[in-house]
Amino acid sequence: MSEVRLRFPPSPTGYLHIGGARTAIYNWLYAKKHGGKLILRIEDTDTERSTDESMSGILDGLNWLGITWDEGPYLQSDYADDHIQAAQKLIRDGHAYKCFCTKEVLDKKREAAIAAKLTYKYDRTCCNLSQEELADREKQDVPYVVRFKVPDSEGAVIFNDKVYGKIEKAYIDIEDFVIVRSNGKPLYLLSNVVDDIRDRISHIIRGQDGLGNTPRQILIYKALGSNIPEFAHMSLTLDPRKAKISKRSHGEVVTVQFYKDHGFLPWALVNFLVLLGWSTADDKEIFSQKELIEAFSLEGLNKANSVFNYHKGDPKFFTDPKALNINAYYLRTMPIEDLTAAVKEEFKSEGLWDEKYDHEKKKWFQTTLDLIRSRFHTVKDFAVMGRAYFADDYSVDQKAVKKNITKYENINEWLGMLAEKFSELQNFSKDEIERVTRELAAELDIKPGILINGCRTIVTGQLAGAGLFDVLEAIGQDRVVNRLKECRY
RNA sequence: GUCCCCGUCGUCUAGCCAGGUCCAGGACACCGGCCUUUCACGCCGGCGACACGGGUUCGAAUCCCGUCGGGGACGCCA
């Protein structure tokens, strides 16, 4: 009876975007926290716009994020009969009626109302039809839609939203809304409620843009004689100009796929997203899955919309800086085994993976990842900025060349001498490398930094990086010596 | 136009329900310092907000009213 059941009901008309993912996450968290179930339902009743491709994209996105569901995916279109039967029941019980008004006539009335600066609301022409008029039209097979008959008493729909508190909407402000199209297909407002009743949904957590639908849906629940679930509306995610985010106007950066493609750790994205409009009183921001489920509460949901701080074309941040920061945080603090797995996947797709990293070179691989991870923001960085550790086809940063190489006319010669010294080393260890490097600097009477930074530039292609002696030890004697001799830039 | 909702640093937010401990705390970003061969990490410090106006009160970010600002919904879309 008091079973906790939530649902995530995306419509398959596009990829999973971060707003949808956030909704899914909250529902999932609530279900987990209360030992409930999460039902995945694909609301595909808009056959015009629904595609299979979109559906699998959404499923992929959820899977990648680690958002698991307990039932489904159910397809709303499979239950069209239920919806129609519900509509018929509503008509029988006097809660709905057939409306024969044509779209054209309605459009005219609407335009006239707007022109006269009046509020347009369906005038109930067909609700007031006499028995004969109704029978007449039915006999002539005049197409009709089904409209819900909103109570015409004084009252209001009142409900207590878990986030927004008491919400009140007067009946008079609600139009007799259409629940079945003239082609016989049910509409969202109806289908959604009928499905939620059948799926025994106890809690509905959805975006604040659904707040306006709630009073109408509650009317349907009541008319159908069903229990009304708890509602919790969550704030929306806006762009810096305060517009609702959408793939249409913001592109890939608002899709979950984008983050998968750009080296995000799924949990880091979840962690970032959950913070957009939710928080705990103790200001904790980094959560393990277990901690998050434990900490999650509807009370932490913020009523005010939040902005996804993304600026197109920002040279430094390709997405919200906080998202990047959280990803980088996980990258440098996660267990090395987990990091290894993430990098392995990336390397495989980049053709950088070596099976030895799983066997005889495993220790080396992990030590190296650990050496370089604190500077990286995404998993991609390991294959790009960290490329020189794993392959020879790394590119050399020209800024580094300018600063550390071309500035010194004898640098090639010096680095050649360094290569010579390195090649003579019996034990190519960090201490030995350092000793020899400093010795050469002393012989040459130059600052060690010149050798160190020049060496880094040539051997790693990077302007900055971990302590050079650790770097050289990691890259190894042969490769270091060769690269210094070749001195490619 | 009608209805609904919201309004604390640039951004995410704590505090608001149960007014004083808040000349407002944390995180990200930014700036400076320490560390250092570089960069990052780490540590230390700085910048930076209660939308505005009334009221209630000994006392208001917190309660009330108004103004302004923002968002959402008003489809035979979901």
Coordinates of C-alpha atoms (C1' of nucleotides) in Angstrom, one line a residue:
Chain A
M1 CA 0.0 0.0 0.0
S2 CA 2.7 2.5 1.0
E3 CA 5.0 1.2 -1.7
V4 CA 7.3 3.8 -3.1
R5 CA 7.2 3.9 -6.8
L6 CA 8.6 6.6 -9.1
R7 CA 8.9 6.9 -12.8
F8 CA 11.0 8.6 -15.4
P9 CA 8.9 9.2 -18.5
P10 CA 11.0 10.7 -21.3
S11 CA 9.5 11.3 -24.7
P12 CA 11.8 9.8 -27.3
T13 CA 12.1 12.9 -29.4
G14 CA 15.8 13.7 -29.0
Y15 CA 18.8 12.7 -27.0
L16 CA 18.9 12.6 -23.2
H17 CA 19.8 16.0 -22.2
I18 CA 21.2 17.2 -18.8
G19 CA 17.8 18.5 -17.6
G20 CA 16.2 15.1 -18.3
A21 CA 19.2 13.4 -16.7
R22 CA 18.8 15.5 -13.6
T23 CA 15.2 14.6 -13.3
A24 CA 16.0 10.9 -13.7
I25 CA 18.7 11.2 -11.1
Y26 CA 16.4 12.8 -8.5
N27 CA 13.7 10.1 -9.1
W28 CA 16.3 7.4 -8.9
L29 CA 17.8 8.8 -5.7
Y30 CA 14.4 9.1 -4.1
A31 CA 13.5 5.5 -5.0
K32 CA 16.8 4.2 -3.7
K33 CA 16.6 6.2 -0.6
H34 CA 13.2 4.9 0.3
G35 CA 13.6 1.3 -0.9
G36 CA 11.3 2.0 -3.8
K37 CA 11.2 1.2 -7.4
L38 CA 12.0 3.3 -10.4
I39 CA 9.9 2.7 -13.5
L40 CA 11.1 3.8 -16.9
R41 CA 8.3 4.6 -19.3
I42 CA 8.8 5.9 -22.8
E43 CA 6.1 8.3 -23.7
D44 CA 5.9 7.8 -27.4
T45 CA 2.3 8.8 -28.1
D46 CA 3.5 11.6 -30.4
T47 CA 4.3 9.2 -33.2
E48 CA 5.2 12.2 -35.5
R49 CA 8.2 13.0 -33.5
S50 CA 9.2 9.8 -31.7
T51 CA 12.0 7.7 -33.0
D52 CA 13.7 4.4 -32.0
E53 CA 17.0 6.1 -32.4
S54 CA 16.1 8.6 -29.8
M55 CA 14.8 5.9 -27.4
S56 CA 18.1 3.9 -27.6
G57 CA 20.0 7.2 -27.1
I58 CA 18.1 7.8 -23.9
L59 CA 18.6 4.3 -22.7
D60 CA 22.3 4.5 -23.5
G61 CA 22.6 7.8 -21.6
L62 CA 20.9 6.4 -18.5
N63 CA 23.0 3.3 -18.6
W64 CA 26.2 5.3 -18.9
L65 CA 25.3 7.5 -16.0
G66 CA 24.5 4.4 -13.9
I67 CA 20.9 5.3 -13.4
T68 CA 19.2 2.0 -13.1
W69 CA 15.5 1.2 -13.3
D70 CA 13.5 -1.6 -11.8
E71 CA 10.7 -1.9 -14.3
G72 CA 10.4 -1.1 -18.0
P73 CA 11.0 0.4 -20.3
Y74 CA 7.3 0.4 -20.9
L75 CA 6.0 2.0 -24.1
Q76 CA 3.1 4.3 -23.6
S77 CA 1.8 3.5 -27.0
D78 CA 1.2 -0.1 -25.9
Y79 CA -1.4 1.1 -23.5
A80 CA -3.5 3.3 -25.9
D81 CA -6.5 1.1 -25.1
D82 CA -6.3 1.9 -21.4
H83 CA -6.2 5.6 -22.2
I84 CA -9.3 5.4 -24.5
Q85 CA -11.2 3.3 -22.0
A86 CA -10.4 5.9 -19.3
A87 CA -11.7 8.6 -21.6
Q88 CA -14.9 6.6 -22.2
K89 CA -15.4 6.1 -18.5
L90 CA -14.9 9.8 -18.0
I91 CA -17.6 10.6 -20.6
R92 CA -20.0 8.0 -19.0
D93 CA -19.5 9.5 -15.6
G94 CA -20.1 13.0 -16.9
H95 CA -16.5 14.1 -16.3
A96 CA -15.8 14.6 -20.0
Y97 CA -17.7 15.3 -23.2
K98 CA -17.4 15.1 -26.9
C99 CA -16.6 18.4 -28.6
F100 CA -17.4 18.7 -32.3
C101 CA -16.0 22.2 -32.7
T102 CA -13.6 22.3 -35.6
K103 CA -10.1 23.6 -35.2
E104 CA -10.9 26.4 -37.6
V105 CA -13.8 27.7 -35.6
L106 CA -11.8 27.5 -32.4
D107 CA -8.8 29.3 -33.9
K108 CA -11.1 32.1 -34.9
K109 CA -12.6 32.4 -31.5
R110 CA -9.2 32.4 -30.0
E111 CA -7.9 35.1 -32.4
A112 CA -11.0 37.2 -31.7
A113 CA -10.4 37.0 -28.0
I114 CA -6.8 38.0 -28.3
A115 CA -7.7 40.9 -30.6
A116 CA -10.2 42.0 -28.0
K117 CA -7.6 41.6 -25.3
L118 CA -9.8 39.1 -23.6
T119 CA -8.6 35.8 -22.0
Y120 CA -9.5 33.0 -24.3
K121 CA -11.0 29.9 -22.8
Y122 CA -13.1 27.3 -24.6
D123 CA -16.7 28.5 -24.4
R124 CA -18.3 25.0 -23.8
T125 CA -20.4 25.1 -26.8
C126 CA -20.4 21.3 -27.0
C127 CA -20.8 20.8 -23.3
N128 CA -24.1 22.5 -23.6
L129 CA -25.4 20.5 -26.5
S130 CA -28.9 19.1 -26.1
Q131 CA -29.4 15.3 -26.3
E132 CA -30.8 15.7 -29.8
E133 CA -27.9 17.8 -31.0
L134 CA -25.5 15.3 -29.6
A135 CA -27.2 12.3 -31.1
D136 CA -27.5 14.1 -34.4
R137 CA -23.8 14.8 -34.6
E138 CA -22.9 11.3 -33.6
K139 CA -25.2 9.9 -36.2
Q140 CA -23.5 12.0 -38.9
D141 CA -20.1 10.9 -37.7
V142 CA -18.9 14.4 -37.1
P143 CA -15.3 14.2 -35.9
Y144 CA -14.9 15.1 -32.3
V145 CA -12.3 15.5 -29.6
V146 CA -12.9 14.6 -26.0
R147 CA -12.7 17.4 -23.5
F148 CA -12.4 17.1 -19.7
K149 CA -15.2 18.9 -17.9
V150 CA -13.7 21.1 -15.3
P151 CA -16.0 21.5 -12.3
D152 CA -17.9 24.7 -12.6
S153 CA -18.3 25.3 -8.9
E154 CA -16.5 28.1 -7.1
G155 CA -13.6 26.1 -5.8
A156 CA -10.0 25.4 -6.7
V157 CA -7.6 22.5 -7.1
I158 CA -5.4 22.6 -4.1
F159 CA -2.4 20.4 -3.5
N160 CA 0.7 20.4 -1.4
D161 CA 3.8 20.3 -3.5
K162 CA 6.8 18.8 -1.7
V163 CA 9.0 21.6 -2.9
Y164 CA 6.8 24.6 -3.6
G165 CA 4.3 24.1 -0.8
K166 CA 0.6 24.8 -1.2
I167 CA -0.4 25.4 -4.8
E168 CA -3.9 26.7 -5.6
K169 CA -5.5 26.9 -9.0
A170 CA -9.1 28.1 -9.3
Y171 CA -11.4 26.0 -11.5
I172 CA -12.4 29.1 -13.3
D173 CA -8.9 29.5 -14.6
I174 CA -8.8 26.1 -16.0
E175 CA -10.1 25.5 -19.5
D176 CA -12.0 22.3 -20.5
F177 CA -8.9 20.7 -21.9
V178 CA -8.7 18.1 -24.6
I179 CA -7.8 14.6 -23.6
V180 CA -8.5 12.7 -26.8
R181 CA -7.7 14.0 -30.3
S182 CA -10.1 13.9 -33.2
N183 CA -8.2 11.0 -34.6
G184 CA -9.0 9.0 -31.5
K185 CA -5.5 9.2 -30.0
P186 CA -5.2 10.1 -26.4
L187 CA -3.2 13.1 -25.3
Y188 CA -0.4 13.4 -22.8
L189 CA -2.5 14.8 -19.9
L190 CA -4.7 11.7 -19.9
S191 CA -2.2 9.0 -20.9
N192 CA 0.3 10.2 -18.4
V193 CA -2.2 10.0 -15.5
V194 CA -3.7 6.7 -16.7
D195 CA -0.2 5.2 -16.9
D196 CA 0.8 6.5 -13.5
I197 CA -2.3 5.0 -12.0
R198 CA -1.6 1.6 -13.6
D199 CA 2.0 1.7 -12.7
R200 CA 1.0 2.6 -9.1
I201 CA 3.2 5.7 -9.1
S202 CA 3.3 7.1 -5.6
H203 CA 5.7 10.1 -6.1
I204 CA 6.1 12.3 -9.1
I205 CA 9.3 14.3 -9.2
R206 CA 9.4 16.4 -12.3
G207 CA 10.4 19.8 -13.7
Q208 CA 8.7 22.9 -12.6
D209 CA 7.4 23.2 -16.1
G210 CA 5.0 20.5 -15.2
L211 CA 3.6 22.5 -12.3
G212 CA 0.9 24.0 -14.6
N213 CA -0.2 20.5 -15.6
T214 CA -0.6 19.3 -12.1
P215 CA -4.0 20.8 -11.3
R216 CA -5.5 19.4 -14.5
Q217 CA -4.0 16.0 -13.8
I218 CA -5.3 16.0 -10.3
L219 CA -8.7 16.6 -11.7
I220 CA -8.3 13.5 -13.8
Y221 CA -7.2 11.4 -10.9
K222 CA -10.2 12.5 -8.9
A223 CA -12.6 11.9 -11.8
L224 CA -11.1 8.5 -12.2
G225 CA -11.5 7.8 -8.5
S226 CA -7.8 7.2 -7.9
N227 CA -5.5 8.2 -5.2
I228 CA -3.4 11.3 -5.9
P229 CA 0.4 10.8 -5.8
E230 CA 2.7 13.1 -4.0
F231 CA 4.1 15.8 -6.3
A232 CA 7.5 17.4 -6.0
H233 CA 8.4 19.9 -8.7
M234 CA 12.0 20.8 -9.2
S235 CA 13.6 24.0 -10.4
L236 CA 14.6 24.3 -14.0
T237 CA 18.0 24.5 -15.4
L238 CA 18.6 27.7 -17.4
D239 CA 21.4 29.1 -19.5
P240 CA 23.3 32.2 -18.5
R241 CA 20.7 34.3 -20.3
K242 CA 18.1 32.6 -18.2
A243 CA 16.5 30.7 -21.0
K244 CA 15.5 27.1 -20.6
I245 CA 18.3 24.9 -22.0
S246 CA 17.5 22.9 -25.1
K247 CA 19.5 21.0 -27.6
R248 CA 18.0 23.2 -30.3
S249 CA 19.5 26.4 -29.0
H250 CA 22.5 25.1 -27.1
G251 CA 23.7 22.1 -29.1
E252 CA 25.6 19.1 -27.9
V253 CA 26.9 20.6 -24.7
V254 CA 23.5 20.0 -23.1
T255 CA 23.4 16.3 -24.0
V256 CA 24.6 13.5 -21.8
Q257 CA 26.4 12.0 -24.8
F258 CA 28.6 15.1 -25.1
Y259 CA 30.0 14.4 -21.7
K260 CA 30.6 10.8 -22.5
D261 CA 32.4 11.9 -25.6
H262 CA 34.5 14.5 -23.8
G263 CA 36.1 12.3 -21.1
F264 CA 33.7 12.8 -18.2
L265 CA 33.4 10.2 -15.6
P266 CA 29.7 9.3 -15.4
W267 CA 29.6 9.7 -11.7
A268 CA 31.2 13.1 -11.8
L269 CA 28.5 14.3 -14.1
V270 CA 25.8 12.9 -11.8
N271 CA 27.5 14.6 -8.9
F272 CA 27.6 17.9 -10.8
L273 CA 24.0 17.6 -12.0
V274 CA 22.6 16.7 -8.6
L275 CA 24.1 19.9 -7.2
L276 CA 22.2 22.0 -9.7
G277 CA 19.2 22.9 -7.6
W278 CA 19.8 20.6 -4.6
S279 CA 22.1 20.9 -1.6
T280 CA 22.5 19.7 1.9
A281 CA 22.6 21.9 4.9
D282 CA 26.2 21.0 5.7
D283 CA 27.4 22.2 2.3
K284 CA 28.8 18.8 1.3
E285 CA 29.5 18.7 -2.4
I286 CA 31.3 15.5 -3.2
F287 CA 29.3 12.4 -2.7
S288 CA 29.9 8.7 -3.3
Q289 CA 26.8 6.9 -4.6
K290 CA 26.1 5.5 -1.2
E291 CA 26.5 8.9 0.5
L292 CA 24.3 10.6 -2.1
I293 CA 21.5 8.2 -1.6
E294 CA 21.9 8.6 2.1
A295 CA 21.9 12.4 1.9
F296 CA 19.2 12.9 -0.6
S297 CA 16.0 14.6 0.5
L298 CA 13.4 16.6 -1.3
E299 CA 13.9 19.2 1.3
G300 CA 17.2 20.1 -0.2
L301 CA 15.6 21.0 -3.5
N302 CA 15.9 24.7 -4.2
K303 CA 12.8 26.5 -5.5
A304 CA 14.7 29.0 -7.6
N305 CA 15.9 28.0 -11.1
S306 CA 19.6 27.5 -11.5
V307 CA 21.8 28.4 -14.3
F308 CA 24.1 26.1 -16.2
N309 CA 27.1 28.3 -16.4
Y310 CA 28.2 27.5 -19.9
H311 CA 29.6 30.1 -22.3
K312 CA 29.9 29.1 -25.9
G313 CA 33.4 29.5 -27.2
D314 CA 35.0 29.9 -23.9
P315 CA 38.7 29.0 -24.6
K316 CA 39.3 27.7 -21.1
F317 CA 36.1 26.0 -20.1
F318 CA 34.2 24.0 -22.6
T319 CA 31.4 23.5 -20.2
D320 CA 30.4 24.7 -16.7
P321 CA 33.6 25.2 -14.8
K322 CA 32.2 23.5 -11.8
A323 CA 31.4 20.4 -13.8
L324 CA 35.0 20.3 -15.0
N325 CA 36.3 20.9 -11.5
I326 CA 34.3 18.0 -10.1
N327 CA 35.5 15.8 -12.9
A328 CA 39.1 16.7 -12.3
Y329 CA 38.6 16.2 -8.6
Y330 CA 37.4 12.6 -9.2
L331 CA 40.2 12.0 -11.6
R332 CA 42.9 12.9 -9.1
T333 CA 41.3 11.3 -6.1
M334 CA 39.6 8.1 -7.3
P335 CA 41.1 4.7 -6.6
I336 CA 43.8 4.1 -9.1
E337 CA 42.1 0.8 -10.2
D338 CA 39.0 2.7 -11.2
L339 CA 41.1 5.4 -13.0
T340 CA 43.0 2.6 -14.8
A341 CA 39.7 1.2 -16.1
A342 CA 38.5 4.5 -17.3
V343 CA 41.7 5.4 -19.1
K344 CA 41.9 1.9 -20.6
E345 CA 38.6 2.4 -22.3
E346 CA 39.7 5.8 -23.6
F347 CA 43.1 4.4 -24.8
K348 CA 41.4 1.5 -26.6
S349 CA 39.3 3.8 -28.6
E350 CA 42.3 6.0 -29.3
G351 CA 44.5 3.1 -30.4
L352 CA 46.9 3.8 -27.5
W353 CA 46.1 0.7 -25.5
D354 CA 48.8 -1.9 -24.9
E355 CA 47.8 -5.3 -23.5
K356 CA 50.9 -5.2 -21.4
Y357 CA 49.3 -2.5 -19.3
D358 CA 47.1 -5.2 -18.0
H359 CA 50.0 -7.5 -17.2
E360 CA 53.7 -6.9 -16.9
K361 CA 53.4 -3.1 -17.3
K362 CA 50.5 -2.7 -15.0
K363 CA 52.5 -1.3 -12.2
W364 CA 54.2 1.1 -14.5
F365 CA 51.0 2.1 -16.1
Q366 CA 49.3 2.9 -12.8
T367 CA 52.3 4.7 -11.4
T368 CA 52.4 6.8 -14.5
L369 CA 48.7 7.6 -14.4
D370 CA 49.1 8.6 -10.7
L371 CA 52.0 10.8 -11.6
I372 CA 50.1 12.9 -14.2
R373 CA 46.5 12.8 -13.0
S374 CA 46.5 15.9 -10.9
R375 CA 46.9 18.1 -13.8
F376 CA 44.1 16.7 -15.9
H377 CA 40.4 17.6 -16.2
T378 CA 39.0 14.8 -18.4
V379 CA 39.9 11.3 -19.3
K380 CA 40.7 12.6 -22.8
D381 CA 43.7 14.5 -21.4
F382 CA 45.5 11.3 -20.7
A383 CA 45.6 10.6 -24.4
V384 CA 46.4 14.1 -25.5
M385 CA 48.4 16.0 -22.9
G386 CA 49.7 12.8 -21.5
R387 CA 50.4 11.2 -24.9
A388 CA 54.2 11.3 -24.7
Y389 CA 54.1 8.7 -21.9
F390 CA 52.4 6.2 -24.0
A391 CA 53.4 6.9 -27.6
D392 CA 56.0 8.6 -29.7
D393 CA 53.6 10.6 -31.9
Y394 CA 53.0 13.3 -29.4
S395 CA 52.9 16.9 -30.6
V396 CA 55.2 19.5 -29.2
D397 CA 53.6 22.7 -27.8
Q398 CA 55.1 25.6 -29.7
K399 CA 54.7 27.9 -26.7
A400 CA 57.0 25.6 -24.8
V401 CA 59.4 25.5 -27.6
K402 CA 59.5 29.3 -27.7
K403 CA 60.0 29.6 -24.0
N404 CA 62.4 26.7 -23.4
I405 CA 64.2 25.9 -26.6
T406 CA 64.6 28.6 -29.2
K407 CA 65.5 31.1 -26.4
Y408 CA 68.8 29.3 -25.9
E409 CA 71.0 28.9 -29.0
N410 CA 73.1 26.1 -27.5
I411 CA 70.2 24.1 -26.2
N412 CA 70.4 21.4 -28.8
E413 CA 74.0 20.8 -28.0
W414 CA 73.3 20.8 -24.2
L415 CA 70.4 18.4 -24.5
G416 CA 72.7 16.2 -26.7
M417 CA 75.2 16.1 -23.9
L418 CA 72.5 15.3 -21.4
A419 CA 71.4 12.5 -23.6
E420 CA 74.9 11.2 -23.5
K421 CA 75.0 11.3 -19.8
F422 CA 71.7 9.6 -19.5
S423 CA 72.7 6.8 -21.8
E424 CA 75.7 6.1 -19.6
L425 CA 73.6 5.7 -16.5
Q426 CA 73.5 2.1 -15.1
N427 CA 70.5 2.8 -13.0
F428 CA 68.1 5.2 -14.6
S429 CA 66.4 6.3 -11.4
K430 CA 65.0 9.6 -10.5
D431 CA 67.9 10.4 -8.1
E432 CA 70.6 9.5 -10.6
I433 CA 68.8 11.5 -13.3
E434 CA 68.7 14.5 -11.1
R435 CA 72.3 14.1 -10.0
V436 CA 73.6 13.9 -13.6
T437 CA 71.4 16.8 -14.8
R438 CA 72.6 19.1 -12.1
E439 CA 76.2 18.1 -12.7
L440 CA 75.9 19.0 -16.3
A441 CA 74.3 22.3 -15.5
A442 CA 77.2 23.0 -13.2
E443 CA 79.7 22.1 -15.8
L444 CA 78.0 24.3 -18.3
D445 CA 77.6 27.0 -15.7
I446 CA 73.9 27.4 -16.5
K447 CA 70.9 27.2 -14.3
P448 CA 69.6 23.7 -13.9
G449 CA 66.1 25.0 -14.9
I450 CA 67.3 25.6 -18.4
L451 CA 68.2 21.9 -18.9
I452 CA 65.1 20.8 -16.9
N453 CA 62.6 22.8 -18.9
G454 CA 64.2 22.2 -22.2
C455 CA 64.3 18.5 -21.5
R456 CA 60.6 18.5 -20.5
T457 CA 59.7 20.3 -23.7
I458 CA 61.4 17.8 -25.9
V459 CA 60.6 14.6 -24.1
T460 CA 57.0 15.4 -23.2
G461 CA 56.0 18.1 -25.7
Q462 CA 54.5 20.0 -22.8
L463 CA 55.1 23.3 -21.2
A464 CA 54.3 22.0 -17.8
G465 CA 54.0 18.7 -16.1
A466 CA 55.1 16.6 -13.1
G467 CA 58.5 16.9 -11.6
L468 CA 60.9 16.2 -14.4
F469 CA 63.0 13.5 -12.8
D470 CA 59.9 11.5 -12.1
V471 CA 58.7 12.1 -15.6
L472 CA 62.0 10.9 -17.1
E473 CA 62.1 7.8 -15.0
A474 CA 58.5 7.0 -16.0
I475 CA 59.2 7.5 -19.7
G476 CA 62.4 5.4 -19.4
Q477 CA 66.0 5.6 -20.4
D478 CA 65.8 4.5 -24.1
R479 CA 62.9 6.7 -25.0
V480 CA 64.3 9.7 -23.2
V481 CA 67.8 9.3 -24.7
N482 CA 66.3 8.9 -28.2
R483 CA 64.0 11.9 -27.9
L484 CA 66.8 14.1 -26.6
K485 CA 69.1 13.1 -29.4
E486 CA 66.5 13.5 -32.0
C487 CA 65.4 16.8 -30.4
R488 CA 62.3 17.1 -32.5
Y489 CA 60.2 20.2 -32.3
Chain B
rG1 C1' -3.4 39.1 -22.2
rU2 C1' -4.7 35.2 -18.0
rC3 C1' -2.8 32.0 -14.4
rC4 C1' 1.3 29.8 -11.5
rC5 C1' 6.2 30.1 -9.5
rC6 C1' 10.8 32.3 -8.1
rG7 C1' 14.5 36.5 -6.4
rU8 C1' 21.4 35.6 -1.1
rC9 C1' 28.6 36.8 -4.1
rG10 C1' 29.9 36.2 -11.6
rU11 C1' 27.9 30.8 -11.1
rC12 C1' 26.1 26.6 -7.6
rU13 C1' 24.4 27.4 -2.8
rA14 C1' 24.0 27.5 3.3
rG15 C1' 21.1 30.5 6.4
rC16 C1' 14.7 31.8 5.9
rC17 C1' 9.7 27.5 8.0
rA18 C1' 10.7 28.0 14.6
rG19 C1' 13.6 36.8 13.7
rG20 C1' 19.1 38.2 17.5
rU21 C1' 24.9 33.7 17.7
rC22 C1' 25.0 36.7 9.9
rC23 C1' 28.5 44.1 9.3
rA24 C1' 25.8 36.8 6.0
rG25 C1' 29.1 30.8 5.7
rG26 C1' 30.9 27.1 1.9
rA27 C1' 32.1 25.6 -3.3
rC28 C1' 33.5 26.9 -8.3
rA29 C1' 35.7 30.9 -11.1
rC30 C1' 39.1 35.0 -10.5
rC31 C1' 43.4 37.6 -7.9
rG32 C1' 47.7 37.3 -4.5
rG33 C1' 51.1 34.3 -1.4
rC34 C1' 53.6 29.7 0.2
rC35 C1' 55.6 25.1 -1.9
rU36 C1' 58.7 24.4 -6.6
rU37 C1' 62.9 23.2 -12.2
rU38 C1' 57.6 24.4 -14.8
rC39 C1' 52.4 23.6 -14.3
rA40 C1' 49.0 21.3 -11.3
rC41 C1' 47.8 19.5 -6.5
rG42 C1' 47.9 21.1 -1.4
rC43 C1' 47.9 25.1 2.1
rC44 C1' 47.1 30.4 3.4
rG45 C1' 44.8 35.0 2.2
rG46 C1' 41.8 38.4 -1.0
rC47 C1' 37.7 40.0 -4.1
rG48 C1' 32.5 39.4 -4.0
rA49 C1' 25.6 39.0 -2.5
rC50 C1' 20.7 39.4 1.3
rA51 C1' 16.6 43.0 -6.0
rC52 C1' 14.2 47.7 -4.3
rG53 C1' 10.7 50.4 -1.1
rG54 C1' 7.5 50.4 3.0
rG55 C1' 5.7 47.9 7.4
rU56 C1' 5.8 44.7 12.1
rU57 C1' 9.6 44.4 16.0
rC58 C1' 14.0 46.4 21.0
rG59 C1' 16.1 43.7 16.7
rA60 C1' 14.7 41.2 9.8
rA61 C1' 18.4 37.9 4.8
rU62 C1' 14.7 35.6 7.9
rC63 C1' 7.6 37.7 9.1
rC64 C1' 3.7 41.1 6.2
rC65 C1' 2.6 44.4 1.9
rG66 C1' 3.9 46.8 -2.5
rU67 C1' 7.2 47.6 -6.7
rC68 C1' 10.6 45.8 -10.0
rG69 C1' 13.1 41.8 -12.2
rG70 C1' 13.3 36.6 -13.9
rG71 C1' 11.1 32.0 -15.2
rG72 C1' 7.1 28.6 -16.4
rA73 C1' 2.2 27.3 -18.1
rC74 C1' -1.9 28.7 -21.1
rG75 C1' -1.7 23.1 -28.2
rC76 C1' -6.2 18.1 -31.4
rC77 C1' 3.1 18.5 -28.2
rA78 C1' 5.2 15.5 -24.3

